[in-house]
mmCIF file of C-alpha atoms in Angstrom:
data_model
loop_
_atom_site.group_PDB
_atom_site.id
_atom_site.type_symbol
_atom_site.label_atom_id
_atom_site.label_comp_id
_atom_site.label_asym_id
_atom_site.label_seq_id
_atom_site.Cartn_x
_atom_site.Cartn_y
_atom_site.Cartn_z
ATOM 1 C CA MET A 118 124.310 95.427 119.098
ATOM 2 C CA LYS A 119 122.297 97.214 121.909
ATOM 3 C CA THR A 120 120.667 95.584 124.808
ATOM 4 C CA ALA A 121 117.457 95.373 126.617
ATOM 5 C CA SER A 122 115.710 94.333 129.435
ATOM 6 C CA PRO A 123 112.052 93.645 130.069
ATOM 7 C CA GLY A 124 109.450 97.104 130.738
ATOM 8 C CA LEU A 125 112.576 98.980 128.801
ATOM 9 C CA GLU A 126 109.890 101.584 126.641
ATOM 10 C CA LEU A 127 111.737 102.971 123.163
ATOM 11 C CA PRO A 128 111.391 107.009 122.087
ATOM 12 C CA PRO A 129 108.114 107.686 121.129
ATOM 13 C CA LEU A 130 107.812 108.314 116.829
ATOM 14 C CA THR A 131 104.910 110.720 115.046
ATOM 15 C CA VAL A 132 104.745 110.531 111.638
ATOM 16 C CA THR A 133 102.177 112.326 109.456
ATOM 17 C CA LEU A 134 101.122 110.767 106.429
ATOM 18 C CA ARG A 135 99.853 113.338 104.060
ATOM 19 C CA ARG A 136 98.134 112.407 100.552
ATOM 20 C CA ASP A 137 100.558 113.801 98.715
ATOM 21 C CA ASP A 138 102.641 110.719 100.510
ATOM 22 C CA LEU A 139 100.255 107.958 99.858
ATOM 23 C CA VAL A 140 100.620 108.963 96.227
ATOM 24 C CA ARG A 141 104.324 107.939 96.254
ATOM 25 C CA TYR A 142 103.682 104.723 98.024
ATOM 26 C CA ALA A 143 101.056 104.243 95.896
ATOM 27 C CA GLY A 144 103.314 104.485 92.835
ATOM 28 C CA ALA A 145 106.726 103.043 94.676
ATOM 29 C CA SER A 146 104.175 99.882 96.008
ATOM 30 C CA GLY A 147 101.923 99.086 92.810
ATOM 31 C CA ASP A 148 98.861 99.743 95.027
ATOM 32 C CA PHE A 149 96.456 101.726 93.492
ATOM 33 C CA ASN A 150 92.851 100.958 95.349
ATOM 34 C CA PRO A 151 91.273 104.386 94.368
ATOM 35 C CA ILE A 152 90.380 104.087 98.879
ATOM 36 C CA HIS A 153 94.056 105.300 98.914
ATOM 37 C CA TRP A 154 93.618 108.183 96.526
ATOM 38 C CA SER A 155 88.976 108.763 96.065
ATOM 39 C CA ASP A 156 87.040 110.280 99.136
ATOM 40 C CA ARG A 157 83.715 108.832 96.661
ATOM 41 C CA MET A 158 85.626 105.330 96.569
ATOM 42 C CA ALA A 159 87.202 105.400 100.336
ATOM 43 C CA ALA A 160 82.674 106.645 101.084
ATOM 44 C CA ALA A 161 81.047 104.346 98.712
ATOM 45 C CA LEU A 162 82.886 101.444 100.302
ATOM 46 C CA GLY A 163 82.085 102.791 103.682
ATOM 47 C CA LEU A 164 85.086 103.996 104.922
ATOM 48 C CA PRO A 165 85.153 107.346 106.933
ATOM 49 C CA GLY A 166 87.523 108.749 104.273
ATOM 50 C CA VAL A 167 90.447 108.305 102.050
ATOM 51 C CA ILE A 168 93.193 105.644 104.497
ATOM 52 C CA ALA A 169 96.056 104.912 104.288
ATOM 53 C CA HIS A 170 97.555 101.692 103.001
ATOM 54 C CA GLY A 171 97.963 99.453 105.722
ATOM 55 C CA MET A 172 101.445 97.683 104.266
ATOM 56 C CA LEU A 173 102.366 101.384 104.645
ATOM 57 C CA THR A 174 101.633 102.061 108.195
ATOM 58 C CA MET A 175 103.001 98.799 109.104
ATOM 59 C CA ALA A 176 106.545 99.621 107.837
ATOM 60 C CA THR A 177 105.501 102.836 109.480
ATOM 61 C CA ALA A 178 105.263 101.387 112.702
ATOM 62 C CA VAL A 179 108.272 99.186 113.271
ATOM 63 C CA ARG A 180 110.996 102.154 112.946
ATOM 64 C CA VAL A 181 110.648 103.121 116.233
ATOM 65 C CA VAL A 182 112.167 99.786 116.876
ATOM 66 C CA THR A 183 114.127 100.228 114.054
ATOM 67 C CA ASP A 184 115.402 103.664 114.325
ATOM 68 C CA TRP A 185 116.115 102.585 117.686
ATOM 69 C CA LEU A 186 118.246 99.666 116.463
ATOM 70 C CA ASP A 187 122.223 99.828 116.100
ATOM 71 C CA ASP A 188 121.369 97.575 112.953
ATOM 72 C CA PRO A 189 117.926 97.067 110.900
ATOM 73 C CA ALA A 190 119.070 93.286 109.762
ATOM 74 C CA ASP A 191 118.506 92.849 113.929
ATOM 75 C CA LEU A 192 115.394 92.856 113.005
ATOM 76 C CA VAL A 193 114.440 88.986 113.608
ATOM 77 C CA GLU A 194 110.282 88.732 113.579
ATOM 78 C CA TYR A 195 107.737 90.718 112.493
ATOM 79 C CA GLY A 196 103.514 90.690 112.624
ATOM 80 C CA VAL A 197 100.875 93.130 112.856
ATOM 81 C CA ARG A 198 97.000 92.751 113.016
ATOM 82 C CA PHE A 199 95.474 95.918 111.391
ATOM 83 C CA THR A 200 92.337 96.935 113.598
ATOM 84 C CA LYS A 201 91.348 100.509 112.636
ATOM 85 C CA PRO A 202 92.346 102.519 108.765
ATOM 86 C CA VAL A 203 94.549 105.412 109.760
ATOM 87 C CA VAL A 204 92.186 107.850 107.737
ATOM 88 C CA VAL A 205 94.184 110.387 105.746
ATOM 89 C CA PRO A 206 92.083 114.114 105.211
ATOM 90 C CA ASP A 207 92.883 115.985 102.063
ATOM 91 C CA ASP A 208 94.147 119.124 103.175
ATOM 92 C CA ASP A 209 97.623 120.134 104.181
ATOM 93 C CA LYS A 210 97.625 118.615 107.844
ATOM 94 C CA GLY A 211 97.362 114.789 106.686
ATOM 95 C CA ALA A 212 96.754 112.484 109.917
ATOM 96 C CA SER A 213 99.210 112.240 112.672
ATOM 97 C CA VAL A 214 100.089 108.780 114.124
ATOM 98 C CA THR A 215 101.966 107.600 116.875
ATOM 99 C CA PHE A 216 104.193 104.780 117.737
ATOM 100 C CA SER A 217 105.425 103.372 120.673
ATOM 101 C CA ALA A 218 106.853 99.995 121.941
ATOM 102 C CA LYS A 219 107.787 98.736 125.271
ATOM 103 C CA ALA A 220 110.061 95.731 125.786
ATOM 104 C CA ASP A 221 107.980 91.963 126.384
ATOM 105 C CA LYS A 222 110.537 89.760 126.623
ATOM 106 C CA VAL A 223 113.716 89.630 126.988
ATOM 107 C CA ALA A 224 115.799 86.022 126.505
ATOM 108 C CA ASP A 225 118.611 84.018 124.653
ATOM 109 C CA GLY A 226 119.350 87.106 122.587
ATOM 110 C CA LEU A 227 116.325 88.040 121.909
ATOM 111 C CA ALA A 228 114.197 90.929 122.454
ATOM 112 C CA GLU A 229 109.971 90.851 122.028
ATOM 113 C CA PHE A 230 108.907 94.972 121.641
ATOM 114 C CA ASP A 231 104.961 95.293 121.624
ATOM 115 C CA ILE A 232 104.247 98.439 119.785
ATOM 116 C CA THR A 233 100.926 100.059 119.451
ATOM 117 C CA ALA A 234 99.979 103.224 117.623
ATOM 118 C CA ILE A 235 97.869 105.779 117.655
ATOM 119 C CA ALA A 236 96.015 107.693 115.271
ATOM 120 C CA GLY A 237 94.063 110.731 117.291
ATOM 121 C CA GLU A 238 92.526 108.716 120.370
ATOM 122 C CA GLU A 239 92.311 105.321 117.755
ATOM 123 C CA LYS A 240 94.789 102.540 117.931
ATOM 124 C CA VAL A 241 94.719 101.265 114.225
ATOM 125 C CA LEU A 242 96.775 97.581 114.978
ATOM 126 C CA GLY A 243 96.526 95.253 117.430
ATOM 127 C CA ARG A 244 99.088 92.470 118.234
ATOM 128 C CA ALA A 245 102.231 94.658 116.448
ATOM 129 C CA ARG A 246 104.861 92.738 117.958
ATOM 130 C CA ALA A 247 108.756 93.017 116.356
ATOM 131 C CA VAL A 248 111.717 90.264 117.736
ATOM 132 C CA VAL A 249 115.052 92.027 117.535
ATOM 133 C CA ARG A 250 118.968 90.430 117.995
ATOM 134 C CA VAL A 251 119.759 91.868 121.285
ATOM 135 C CA SER A 252 123.101 91.331 123.279
#
């Protein structure tokens, strides 16, 4: 089990999401909403382009913490607020999102990590927080 103290910063994680990732996620999740694959439908709804699934972004974000843990089962609680979509262009580059995490509170065998997710220049998650068991 890991140890943590307030202010501990975990190594950042950068993930690139491409359209083929969105297709695979849609197949696995059953979420075939056209805003995740059709530029025409995304534009019709006023979106800046095809966007990554929120749950895919959320799941990817917590990896910055679970990759650090000895046992991912030490994740006790996790939640986010979605603030901006991750726009995934139809090219070979995709959209890179960088995740970072910093311990806020550490007490009673639990550490609370604030997670930051940046795509381009924009913060795409708000109040992203993971609570994990620590020694």
